[in-house]
Coordinates of C-alpha atoms in Angstrom, one line a residue:
Chain A
M10 CA 0.0 22.5 -14.6
L11 CA -0.4 18.9 -13.8
T12 CA 0.8 15.9 -15.6
L13 CA -0.8 12.1 -15.0
H14 CA 1.4 9.4 -16.0
H15 CA -1.2 6.2 -16.4
H16 CA -2.2 3.4 -18.3
P17 CA -6.0 2.9 -19.7
I18 CA -5.5 -0.7 -17.7
S19 CA -4.1 0.3 -14.7
A20 CA -6.6 0.1 -11.9
A21 CA -5.0 2.9 -9.6
A22 CA -4.4 4.9 -12.2
R23 CA -7.8 5.2 -13.2
F24 CA -8.6 6.0 -9.6
A25 CA -6.1 9.2 -10.1
R26 CA -8.3 9.8 -13.3
L27 CA -11.7 10.1 -11.3
A28 CA -10.4 11.4 -8.7
L29 CA -8.8 14.2 -10.8
S30 CA -12.0 14.6 -12.5
E31 CA -14.2 14.3 -9.3
Y32 CA -11.9 17.5 -8.3
D33 CA -12.8 19.3 -12.4
V34 CA -8.5 19.3 -12.4
E35 CA -7.2 19.5 -15.8
F36 CA -4.2 17.1 -16.7
T37 CA -2.4 16.0 -19.2
P38 CA -2.0 11.9 -19.1
I39 CA 0.8 10.1 -20.4
E40 CA 0.4 6.6 -20.9
Q41 CA 3.4 4.3 -19.7
R42 CA 4.0 1.0 -20.3
L43 CA 5.5 -0.5 -17.2
W44 CA 6.6 -4.0 -19.5
E45 CA 9.2 -1.7 -21.4
R46 CA 10.2 -0.5 -18.4
D47 CA 11.3 3.3 -19.5
P48 CA 14.3 4.5 -17.4
A49 CA 13.4 7.9 -17.4
F50 CA 9.9 6.5 -16.0
L51 CA 12.1 4.6 -13.2
T52 CA 14.2 7.6 -12.0
M53 CA 11.2 9.4 -11.4
N54 CA 9.6 6.2 -10.0
P55 CA 11.7 3.6 -8.7
L56 CA 9.1 1.8 -7.5
G57 CA 8.0 1.4 -10.9
T58 CA 4.4 1.8 -10.3
L59 CA 1.2 3.6 -11.7
P60 CA 0.2 6.7 -10.8
V61 CA 2.7 9.2 -11.0
L62 CA 1.6 12.7 -10.5
V63 CA 3.6 15.6 -11.3
E64 CA 2.3 19.4 -10.7
D65 CA 4.9 22.0 -11.8
A66 CA 8.1 20.0 -12.4
R67 CA 7.5 19.3 -8.5
P68 CA 9.2 16.2 -7.8
A69 CA 6.5 13.1 -8.8
I70 CA 4.1 11.7 -6.8
C71 CA 4.5 8.1 -6.5
G72 CA 1.5 5.6 -6.4
Y73 CA -1.9 5.4 -5.2
G74 CA -1.3 6.6 -1.4
P75 CA 0.5 9.6 -2.1
V76 CA -1.4 10.4 -5.0
S77 CA -4.9 10.1 -2.9
E78 CA -3.5 12.1 -0.3
Y79 CA -1.7 15.2 -1.8
L80 CA -5.3 15.7 -4.1
D81 CA -6.8 15.5 -0.7
E82 CA -4.9 18.0 0.4
T83 CA -4.2 20.7 -2.2
R84 CA -7.8 20.0 -3.5
G85 CA -10.2 18.3 -1.6
T86 CA -9.8 20.0 1.4
M87 CA -11.2 23.1 -0.3
A88 CA -14.0 21.2 -1.9
R89 CA -16.1 21.0 0.8
E90 CA -19.2 19.0 0.1
R91 CA -17.7 17.5 -2.7
R92 CA -14.4 16.5 -0.6
L93 CA -13.9 12.7 -1.4
M94 CA -12.7 11.8 2.0
P95 CA -14.7 12.1 4.8
E96 CA -14.5 14.5 7.9
D97 CA -14.2 12.0 10.8
P98 CA -10.5 10.5 11.2
F99 CA -12.4 6.9 11.8
D100 CA -13.9 7.3 8.4
R101 CA -11.4 8.4 7.0
A102 CA -9.6 5.2 8.6
E103 CA -12.4 3.2 6.4
A104 CA -12.1 4.7 3.4
R105 CA -8.5 4.2 3.1
R106 CA -8.7 0.8 4.2
L107 CA -10.7 0.3 1.1
V108 CA -8.5 1.7 -0.8
D109 CA -5.5 -0.3 0.1
W110 CA -8.8 -3.7 -0.3
Y111 CA -9.5 -2.8 -3.9
L112 CA -6.0 -1.0 -4.8
G113 CA -3.8 -3.3 -2.8
K114 CA -5.6 -6.8 -1.8
L115 CA -7.9 -7.1 -5.1
E116 CA -4.9 -6.0 -7.2
T117 CA -2.7 -8.6 -6.1
D118 CA -5.5 -11.3 -5.7
V119 CA -7.3 -11.1 -9.1
T120 CA -6.8 -7.5 -11.2
R121 CA -2.7 -8.0 -12.2
Y122 CA -3.1 -11.7 -13.1
L123 CA -6.0 -11.3 -14.9
V124 CA -4.6 -7.7 -16.7
R125 CA -1.4 -9.5 -17.3
E126 CA -2.5 -12.4 -18.9
R127 CA -5.7 -11.3 -20.7
V128 CA -4.0 -8.1 -21.7
E129 CA -0.8 -6.8 -21.2
K130 CA 0.5 -10.0 -22.4
L131 CA -1.0 -8.8 -26.0
F132 CA 1.3 -6.0 -26.0
M133 CA 4.4 -7.7 -24.8
T134 CA 7.8 -8.7 -27.0
H135 CA 9.0 -12.0 -26.4
E136 CA 11.6 -10.9 -23.8
Q137 CA 9.4 -8.8 -22.4
G138 CA 7.2 -11.7 -21.3
G139 CA 4.7 -11.6 -23.9
G140 CA 3.1 -14.5 -25.2
S141 CA 0.4 -16.9 -25.0
P142 CA -1.8 -16.4 -21.3
D143 CA -0.9 -18.7 -18.6
A144 CA -4.1 -20.8 -17.9
G145 CA -3.3 -22.2 -14.7
T146 CA -2.7 -18.1 -13.3
I147 CA -5.7 -17.2 -15.5
R148 CA -8.0 -19.6 -12.9
A149 CA -6.6 -19.2 -9.8
A150 CA -7.4 -15.6 -10.2
R151 CA -10.9 -16.2 -11.3
A152 CA -11.4 -18.5 -8.3
N153 CA -10.1 -15.2 -5.9
I154 CA -12.5 -13.0 -7.6
T155 CA -15.8 -14.5 -5.8
Y156 CA -14.9 -14.2 -2.4
H157 CA -13.8 -10.0 -3.4
M158 CA -17.5 -9.8 -4.7
Q159 CA -19.3 -11.0 -2.4
Y160 CA -17.6 -8.5 0.6
S161 CA -18.2 -5.8 -2.3
E162 CA -21.8 -7.2 -2.5
W163 CA -21.9 -6.8 1.6
L164 CA -20.5 -3.2 1.8
A165 CA -23.0 -2.2 -1.4
G166 CA -26.0 -3.9 0.4
T167 CA -25.5 -2.3 3.6
R168 CA -24.0 1.4 2.9
S169 CA -24.7 4.4 1.0
W170 CA -21.1 4.1 -0.4
M171 CA -18.6 1.8 0.0
G172 CA -17.1 3.7 2.8
G173 CA -20.4 4.5 4.0
D174 CA -22.7 7.8 4.1
Q175 CA -20.7 9.7 1.5
M176 CA -19.1 8.6 -1.8
S177 CA -15.1 8.9 -0.6
V178 CA -12.1 7.6 -2.3
A179 CA -13.1 3.8 -1.5
D180 CA -16.0 4.0 -4.4
L181 CA -13.2 5.4 -6.8
A182 CA -10.8 3.0 -6.1
A183 CA -13.6 -0.2 -6.1
A184 CA -15.0 1.4 -9.5
A185 CA -11.6 2.0 -11.0
A186 CA -10.7 -1.6 -10.2
L187 CA -13.9 -3.2 -11.2
S188 CA -14.5 -1.3 -14.4
C189 CA -10.5 -2.8 -15.2
L190 CA -11.8 -5.9 -15.0
D191 CA -15.4 -5.6 -16.5
Y192 CA -13.4 -4.1 -20.1
I193 CA -12.8 -7.9 -20.6
G194 CA -15.7 -9.1 -19.1
E195 CA -14.7 -10.2 -16.0
V196 CA -16.6 -9.1 -13.5
P197 CA -20.4 -11.3 -13.1
F198 CA -22.5 -8.3 -12.2
D199 CA -25.3 -10.1 -12.2
D200 CA -25.4 -12.4 -9.2
Y201 CA -24.5 -9.4 -6.9
P202 CA -27.8 -7.1 -7.3
N203 CA -26.8 -4.3 -4.8
L204 CA -22.7 -3.9 -6.4
K205 CA -24.6 -3.8 -9.6
D206 CA -26.4 -0.7 -8.5
W207 CA -23.9 0.9 -7.1
Y208 CA -21.6 0.3 -9.9
S209 CA -24.2 1.8 -12.4
R210 CA -24.2 5.3 -10.2
M211 CA -20.5 5.1 -10.7
K212 CA -20.4 4.1 -14.4
S213 CA -23.3 7.7 -14.7
R214 CA -21.1 9.8 -13.0
P215 CA -19.6 12.6 -15.6
S216 CA -15.7 11.8 -14.2
F217 CA -16.8 8.0 -15.3
R218 CA -16.9 8.8 -19.1
P219 CA -12.9 9.4 -20.4
L220 CA -12.7 5.5 -18.9
L221 CA -15.7 4.3 -20.3
A222 CA -14.5 5.4 -23.6
D223 CA -10.9 4.6 -23.4
R224 CA -10.1 1.5 -26.2
L225 CA -7.0 -0.8 -25.9
R226 CA -5.3 -1.1 -29.7
G227 CA -7.1 -4.5 -31.0
L228 CA -8.5 -6.0 -27.6
Q229 CA -12.1 -4.2 -27.6
P230 CA -14.1 -4.2 -24.3
V231 CA -17.0 -6.8 -23.9
P232 CA -20.8 -5.2 -24.7
H233 CA -21.6 -3.7 -22.0
Y234 CA -18.8 -2.3 -20.9
A235 CA -19.6 1.3 -21.7
D236 CA -23.4 1.1 -21.4
L237 CA -25.3 2.8 -18.8
D238 CA -27.8 0.1 -18.4
F239 CA -25.7 -3.0 -18.5
Chain B
M13 CA -7.8 3.7 25.7
L14 CA -5.4 1.8 22.7
T15 CA -4.8 -1.9 21.8
L16 CA -2.0 -2.2 19.2
H17 CA -2.2 -5.9 17.3
H18 CA 1.1 -6.6 16.5
H19 CA 4.0 -9.2 16.0
P20 CA 6.9 -8.4 17.1
I21 CA 8.8 -9.2 13.6
S22 CA 6.1 -7.7 11.9
A23 CA 8.1 -4.5 10.3
A24 CA 4.5 -2.7 9.7
A25 CA 3.6 -3.3 13.1
R26 CA 7.2 -2.1 14.4
F27 CA 6.7 1.3 12.2
A28 CA 3.1 1.7 14.5
R29 CA 5.1 1.0 17.9
L30 CA 7.6 3.2 17.1
A31 CA 5.3 6.1 15.8
L32 CA 2.8 5.7 19.1
S33 CA 6.4 6.0 20.9
E34 CA 8.1 8.9 19.5
Y35 CA 4.6 10.7 20.2
D36 CA 4.6 8.7 23.5
V37 CA 1.6 7.2 23.1
E38 CA 0.5 4.2 25.4
F39 CA -1.1 1.4 24.3
T40 CA -1.5 -2.1 24.9
P41 CA -0.1 -4.6 23.2
I42 CA -1.7 -7.8 21.6
E43 CA 0.2 -10.1 20.1
Q44 CA -1.3 -11.8 16.8
R45 CA -0.2 -14.6 14.7
L46 CA -1.1 -14.3 11.0
W47 CA -0.8 -17.4 10.0
E48 CA -3.1 -19.1 12.8
R49 CA -5.6 -16.8 11.0
D50 CA -7.9 -16.1 14.1
P51 CA -11.1 -15.2 13.1
A52 CA -12.0 -12.5 15.3
F53 CA -8.9 -11.1 14.1
L54 CA -9.8 -11.0 10.4
T55 CA -13.1 -10.3 11.3
M56 CA -12.0 -7.0 13.0
N57 CA -9.4 -6.7 9.8
P58 CA -10.4 -8.9 6.1
L59 CA -7.3 -7.7 5.2
G60 CA -5.3 -10.3 7.3
T61 CA -2.6 -7.4 8.3
L62 CA -1.0 -5.9 10.6
P63 CA -0.8 -3.3 12.8
V64 CA -4.6 -3.2 13.5
L65 CA -4.8 0.0 15.9
V66 CA -8.0 0.2 18.1
E67 CA -9.6 3.2 19.7
D68 CA -11.9 3.6 22.6
A69 CA -13.8 0.8 20.9
R70 CA -14.6 2.6 17.9
P71 CA -13.9 0.5 14.5
A72 CA -10.2 -0.6 13.7
I73 CA -7.5 0.9 12.0
C74 CA -6.2 -1.4 9.8
G75 CA -2.9 -1.6 8.0
Y76 CA 0.1 0.9 7.8
G77 CA -1.5 3.6 6.0
P78 CA -4.3 4.5 7.9
V79 CA -2.5 3.8 10.5
S80 CA 0.0 6.3 9.8
E81 CA -2.3 9.0 8.1
Y82 CA -4.9 8.5 12.0
L83 CA -1.7 9.1 13.8
D84 CA -0.3 11.8 12.2
E85 CA -4.4 13.2 12.5
T86 CA -5.0 12.9 16.1
R87 CA -1.4 13.0 17.1
G88 CA 0.8 14.8 14.5
T89 CA -0.6 17.5 14.3
M90 CA -0.4 19.0 17.6
A91 CA 2.9 17.7 18.0
R92 CA 4.6 20.3 16.9
E93 CA 8.0 20.1 16.1
R94 CA 7.9 16.7 17.2
R95 CA 5.7 15.6 14.1
L96 CA 6.2 12.7 12.2
M97 CA 5.3 14.4 8.5
P98 CA 6.3 17.4 7.0
E99 CA 4.1 20.3 6.5
D100 CA 4.9 20.2 2.5
P101 CA 3.1 18.4 1.1
F102 CA 4.8 17.1 -1.3
D103 CA 7.8 16.5 1.4
R104 CA 4.9 14.5 2.5
A105 CA 4.5 13.0 -0.7
E106 CA 8.0 12.3 -0.3
A107 CA 7.5 10.5 3.1
R108 CA 4.8 8.7 2.0
R109 CA 6.2 7.2 -0.7
L110 CA 9.4 6.1 1.6
V111 CA 6.9 4.2 3.8
D112 CA 5.4 2.5 1.1
W113 CA 8.8 1.3 -0.4
Y114 CA 9.7 0.1 2.5
L115 CA 6.7 -1.7 4.1
G116 CA 5.4 -2.1 0.6
K117 CA 8.2 -2.9 -1.8
L118 CA 10.9 -4.2 0.3
E119 CA 8.3 -6.3 2.3
T120 CA 7.3 -7.8 -1.4
D121 CA 10.8 -8.6 -2.4
V122 CA 12.5 -8.7 0.6
T123 CA 11.0 -9.1 4.0
R124 CA 8.0 -11.4 3.8
Y125 CA 10.0 -14.6 2.5
L126 CA 13.2 -13.8 4.5
V127 CA 10.7 -13.6 8.3
R128 CA 8.7 -16.6 7.0
E129 CA 11.3 -18.4 6.3
R130 CA 13.3 -18.1 8.3
V131 CA 10.8 -17.4 11.3
E132 CA 7.1 -17.7 10.9
K133 CA 8.1 -21.5 9.9
L134 CA 9.5 -22.2 13.3
F135 CA 6.3 -21.7 15.2
M136 CA 3.9 -22.7 12.3
T137 CA 2.5 -26.4 12.7
H138 CA 2.4 -28.3 9.2
E139 CA -0.7 -27.9 8.6
Q140 CA 0.1 -24.0 9.0
G141 CA 2.8 -24.3 6.0
G142 CA 5.7 -24.9 8.8
G143 CA 8.5 -26.8 7.8
S144 CA 12.0 -26.6 6.7
P145 CA 13.1 -23.2 5.2
D146 CA 13.2 -23.4 1.6
A147 CA 16.5 -22.4 0.2
G148 CA 15.1 -21.1 -3.0
T149 CA 13.3 -18.1 -1.7
I150 CA 15.9 -17.3 0.7
R151 CA 18.2 -17.1 -2.4
A152 CA 16.0 -15.2 -3.7
A153 CA 15.1 -12.9 -1.2
R154 CA 19.4 -12.5 -0.7
A155 CA 19.3 -11.4 -4.0
N156 CA 17.3 -8.9 -4.3
I157 CA 17.8 -7.5 -1.0
T158 CA 21.7 -5.8 -2.9
Y159 CA 19.3 -3.2 -4.3
H160 CA 17.5 -1.9 -1.6
M161 CA 20.7 -1.2 0.4
Q162 CA 22.1 0.3 -2.6
Y163 CA 19.1 2.6 -2.8
S164 CA 19.2 2.7 1.1
E165 CA 22.5 4.1 1.1
W166 CA 22.1 6.7 -1.5
L167 CA 18.8 7.8 0.5
A168 CA 21.1 8.1 3.6
G169 CA 24.1 9.3 2.4
T170 CA 22.5 12.4 0.5
R171 CA 19.8 14.0 3.1
S172 CA 19.8 13.9 6.6
W173 CA 17.2 11.5 7.0
M174 CA 15.3 9.5 4.6
G175 CA 12.7 11.4 3.7
G176 CA 14.3 15.2 3.1
D177 CA 16.0 17.5 6.0
Q178 CA 13.5 16.4 9.2
M179 CA 13.4 13.0 10.9
S180 CA 9.6 11.2 9.3
V181 CA 8.1 8.3 9.1
A182 CA 10.2 7.2 6.3
D183 CA 12.5 6.7 8.9
L184 CA 10.2 5.0 10.9
A185 CA 9.4 2.8 8.0
A186 CA 13.1 2.0 7.0
A187 CA 14.6 1.4 10.4
A188 CA 11.4 -1.0 11.4
A189 CA 11.9 -3.0 8.5
L190 CA 15.3 -3.1 8.6
S191 CA 15.1 -4.2 12.1
C192 CA 13.4 -7.2 11.1
L193 CA 16.0 -7.8 8.3
D194 CA 18.4 -7.1 11.4
Y195 CA 16.9 -9.6 14.5
I196 CA 18.3 -12.2 11.6
G197 CA 21.9 -10.9 10.5
E198 CA 20.1 -10.1 7.1
V199 CA 21.3 -6.8 6.5
P200 CA 25.0 -6.1 5.8
F201 CA 25.6 -2.6 7.8
D202 CA 29.3 -2.5 7.2
D203 CA 29.2 -2.4 3.3
Y204 CA 26.5 0.4 3.9
P205 CA 28.6 3.4 6.0
N206 CA 25.7 6.1 5.7
L207 CA 22.9 3.5 6.4
K208 CA 24.9 2.1 9.5
D209 CA 25.2 5.7 10.4
W210 CA 21.8 6.6 9.8
Y211 CA 20.5 3.3 11.1
S212 CA 22.9 4.0 14.4
R213 CA 20.8 7.0 15.3
M214 CA 17.8 5.8 14.9
K215 CA 18.8 2.2 17.3
S216 CA 19.8 5.4 20.0
R217 CA 16.2 7.1 19.5
P218 CA 13.9 5.7 23.0
S219 CA 11.4 4.4 21.1
F220 CA 13.7 2.2 19.8
R221 CA 14.2 0.7 22.6
P222 CA 10.8 -1.9 23.0
L223 CA 12.2 -3.3 19.4
L224 CA 15.7 -4.1 20.6
A225 CA 14.5 -6.0 23.7
D226 CA 12.4 -8.1 21.4
R227 CA 13.1 -11.4 21.6
L228 CA 10.9 -14.6 20.0
R229 CA 11.1 -17.6 22.1
G230 CA 13.5 -20.4 20.4
L231 CA 15.4 -17.7 17.9
Q232 CA 17.4 -15.7 18.8
P233 CA 19.1 -12.2 17.6
V234 CA 22.4 -11.8 16.0
P235 CA 24.6 -10.8 18.4
H236 CA 25.0 -7.6 17.7
Y237 CA 21.0 -7.1 17.3
A238 CA 20.8 -4.6 20.2
D239 CA 24.1 -3.2 20.1
L240 CA 24.2 0.7 19.6
D241 CA 27.7 0.3 18.8
F242 CA 27.5 -2.2 16.3

């Protein structure tokens, strides 16, 4: 029995949902609004990050890195050609680097700010930091996205999948992060044809359907968000 | 043949040096000053982070997470009782959580700011961001350290080692991070007896000797830094 603490617009939590789904693992989702700083959640994960995975009342597995490795160890190694981690240690290092890239660097350069300003502030009280989005923060985050788009376009244009010859956690991390930004229309896919083609492939996977069905109360996604021919 | 790109006052790079040493792996250290933004280094690791490990001219392994997992896969699994990762998947998840805690959260709450303001700025040109330390930044970082000390004291007081019953990457990460802060006298060990006892054990390990011998040009460590009976 698995429980996943997540939020629909958290890139790292979307990554965990994709990985669980790719391995056909059923789980109970529990939505966490980090800005509410729920004491029970912070006791479970003092880091205060998502995702948090709990299996069979064992200690919580906290954060995208530990969750990714745990799923590989307990599901991936038995999944044969559907394993989300490459066999070669150098290829695994590259997959992990890209997971850190999309859920670490892109998150701190871009995603965190755009999601907070444009989404989370809608749901926060004044005391929690809610209010009008900060135009300067949004401008800075949008300026940062170009570099990430160029790098992603290069990856998508020179490799079959983001991490190399096979689909891996690198693709799930990239797609999870970009899907959060795409919900609010912040990804200029039309300028990056190889990236768009790769994202179209990711979007068509059954594991992606629950993400495309996500709707935040009071904030509809852009029209093309769930469109497979965007 | 292994090469490690590191910096003496980088917590994540110290973590890699400790892990390599615990596994008796010889390596050639190359000092990187991240603030110089060396194009060759950034080509190798666009994330711009330390450590970066290169083995036999294969692709670079970038960042503390991928380096930690790579060393476990290529050295740890053969190291028997000296392996730095527990056998049980839940215990491994806990060790990884604490590596993220000390090299991620403590880094972004405290270490990065104190190291930048009190150390790196001494070596930076004006264009690179050098100059006088910012008192407000130092004050904020020092305010954040108390929570981390309390949490670390609790870990050290309730477990044999930080992650559980055996020494693991969690201990190396914690000791690496605290040793950077201790170099500049920012760790109030005397107020945290269990943590002090644990750190004393870590300091006495042969793997720690090179760290205790580190000297930054123009910035001596506090007198007790290399003292095993501090």
